[in-house]
Amino acid sequence: MSDAATFIHPEVPPSGTGCVECEEQGSWWLHLRRCADCGHIGCCDDSLNKHATAHFQATGHRVIQSFEPGEDWFWDYGTEEMFDGPELAPPTAHRASQGVPGPRDRVPGDWQRQLAAQAR
């Protein structure tokens, strides 16, 4: 984990149960990531908006943890490595009922096509 530990604040709760920016925009996401420094919840790089990476670029908060049920891995943008870390303040994942992608009520019928188109 090396110096990544300086970017982890286990006591900080998550900012919510969905991507902060997608919620503000009325958008949707594929998977969620939690900033281990400030608790910001952002969408992953496979999502349309890539808000977790944008948060890192804007703040320098380089360590994230998956915010998906059943996942507890950490990622360090600085070293581009995955690692195990401490347990963060709850909740540690979004509600399973939220769906993947989610939130269910905002996911378009052609979501797979949209993600494939943006990946090109």
Tab-separated table of C-alpha atoms in Angstrom:
chain	number	residue	atom	x	y	z
A	1	MET	CA	0.000	0.000	0.000
A	2	SER	CA	3.057	2.289	0.492
A	3	ASP	CA	2.153	5.984	0.568
A	4	ALA	CA	-1.442	5.279	-0.546
A	5	ALA	CA	-2.313	5.088	3.161
A	6	THR	CA	-1.924	8.882	3.400
A	7	PHE	CA	-4.864	9.166	0.991
A	8	ILE	CA	-7.198	6.953	3.032
A	9	HIS	CA	-9.438	8.338	5.763
A	10	PRO	CA	-11.518	5.381	7.006
A	11	GLU	CA	-13.689	7.528	9.273
A	12	VAL	CA	-15.106	9.654	6.425
A	13	PRO	CA	-18.568	8.471	5.318
A	14	PRO	CA	-19.541	8.259	1.640
A	15	SER	CA	-21.150	11.304	0.034
A	16	GLY	CA	-24.321	9.324	-0.714
A	17	THR	CA	-25.455	6.163	-2.454
A	18	GLY	CA	-25.012	7.325	-6.048
A	19	CYS	CA	-22.598	9.270	-8.235
A	20	VAL	CA	-22.724	12.873	-7.012
A	21	GLU	CA	-22.489	14.461	-10.458
A	22	CYS	CA	-24.777	11.964	-12.217
A	23	GLU	CA	-27.409	12.567	-9.539
A	24	GLU	CA	-27.144	16.330	-10.143
A	25	GLN	CA	-27.417	15.815	-13.931
A	26	GLY	CA	-30.154	13.179	-13.809
A	27	SER	CA	-27.776	10.728	-15.490
A	28	TRP	CA	-26.977	7.060	-14.811
A	29	TRP	CA	-23.880	4.925	-14.236
A	30	LEU	CA	-22.518	1.437	-14.658
A	31	HIS	CA	-20.479	1.015	-11.444
A	32	LEU	CA	-19.643	3.275	-8.522
A	33	ARG	CA	-16.335	4.180	-6.859
A	34	ARG	CA	-15.721	5.858	-3.510
A	35	CYS	CA	-12.905	8.309	-2.836
A	36	ALA	CA	-11.009	6.941	0.173
A	37	ASP	CA	-9.869	10.465	1.039
A	38	CYS	CA	-13.122	12.485	1.142
A	39	GLY	CA	-15.923	9.942	0.531
A	40	HIS	CA	-16.995	11.337	-2.871
A	41	ILE	CA	-19.006	8.762	-4.830
A	42	GLY	CA	-18.344	8.860	-8.567
A	43	CYS	CA	-19.061	6.622	-11.534
A	44	CYS	CA	-16.391	4.305	-12.972
A	45	ASP	CA	-14.472	4.667	-16.220
A	46	ASP	CA	-16.827	2.225	-17.952
A	47	SER	CA	-19.690	4.650	-17.245
A	48	LEU	CA	-20.598	7.433	-19.674
A	49	ASN	CA	-19.335	10.251	-17.477
A	50	LYS	CA	-16.267	8.838	-15.666
A	51	HIS	CA	-16.820	11.056	-12.634
A	52	ALA	CA	-14.550	9.096	-10.245
A	53	THR	CA	-11.522	9.746	-12.466
A	54	ALA	CA	-12.601	13.365	-12.968
A	55	HIS	CA	-12.710	13.737	-9.165
A	56	PHE	CA	-9.142	12.401	-8.906
A	57	GLN	CA	-7.963	14.772	-11.644
A	58	ALA	CA	-9.628	17.770	-9.994
A	59	THR	CA	-8.597	17.043	-6.396
A	60	GLY	CA	-5.523	14.797	-6.454
A	61	HIS	CA	-7.380	12.317	-4.215
A	62	ARG	CA	-5.781	9.303	-5.783
A	63	VAL	CA	-7.221	6.288	-3.896
A	64	ILE	CA	-10.673	4.867	-4.556
A	65	GLN	CA	-12.545	1.825	-3.350
A	66	SER	CA	-15.264	-0.019	-5.202
A	67	PHE	CA	-18.724	1.011	-3.984
A	68	GLU	CA	-20.336	-2.125	-5.405
A	69	PRO	CA	-21.960	-4.763	-3.157
A	70	GLY	CA	-19.539	-7.615	-2.430
A	71	GLU	CA	-16.422	-5.735	-3.594
A	72	ASP	CA	-13.828	-4.207	-1.276
A	73	TRP	CA	-10.781	-3.600	-3.496
A	74	PHE	CA	-8.880	-0.322	-3.609
A	75	TRP	CA	-7.235	1.361	-6.631
A	76	ASP	CA	-4.420	3.900	-6.525
A	77	TYR	CA	-4.501	6.247	-9.528
A	78	GLY	CA	-0.944	7.347	-8.672
A	79	THR	CA	0.621	3.905	-8.959
A	80	GLU	CA	-2.122	2.349	-11.108
A	81	GLU	CA	-2.236	-0.597	-8.733
A	82	MET	CA	-4.988	-2.462	-6.938
A	83	PHE	CA	-4.464	-3.260	-3.256
A	84	ASP	CA	-6.198	-4.310	-0.035
A	85	GLY	CA	-6.925	-1.588	2.481
A	86	PRO	CA	-8.780	-0.857	5.711
A	87	GLU	CA	-12.524	-1.034	6.173
A	88	LEU	CA	-14.133	2.322	5.446
A	89	ALA	CA	-17.044	3.935	7.298
A	90	PRO	CA	-20.432	2.499	6.328
A	91	PRO	CA	-22.187	2.136	4.073
A	92	THR	CA	-19.495	0.407	2.025
A	93	ALA	CA	-21.673	-0.139	-1.062
A	94	HIS	CA	-24.818	1.128	-2.731
A	95	ARG	CA	-28.090	-0.694	-2.067
A	96	ALA	CA	-28.403	-3.813	-4.206
A	97	SER	CA	-31.912	-2.672	-5.160
A	98	GLN	CA	-30.355	0.329	-6.928
A	99	GLY	CA	-29.352	-1.965	-9.779
A	100	VAL	CA	-26.381	-2.191	-12.139
A	101	PRO	CA	-26.442	-0.128	-14.169
A	102	GLY	CA	-28.346	2.303	-12.045
A	103	PRO	CA	-30.392	3.846	-10.846
A	104	ARG	CA	-32.899	1.589	-12.570
A	105	ASP	CA	-35.443	4.319	-13.282
A	106	ARG	CA	-32.902	6.373	-15.289
A	107	VAL	CA	-31.144	3.646	-17.293
A	108	PRO	CA	-32.077	3.930	-20.982
A	109	GLY	CA	-33.169	0.862	-22.923
A	110	ASP	CA	-30.135	1.171	-25.201
A	111	TRP	CA	-27.582	1.575	-22.391
A	112	GLN	CA	-25.258	-1.113	-23.774
A	113	ARG	CA	-25.136	0.592	-27.172
A	114	GLN	CA	-24.394	3.932	-25.522
A	115	LEU	CA	-21.493	2.480	-23.537
A	116	ALA	CA	-20.116	0.673	-26.597
A	117	ALA	CA	-20.309	3.879	-28.661
A	118	GLN	CA	-18.404	5.911	-26.073
A	119	ALA	CA	-15.720	3.210	-25.786
A	120	ARG	CA	-14.726	3.612	-29.439
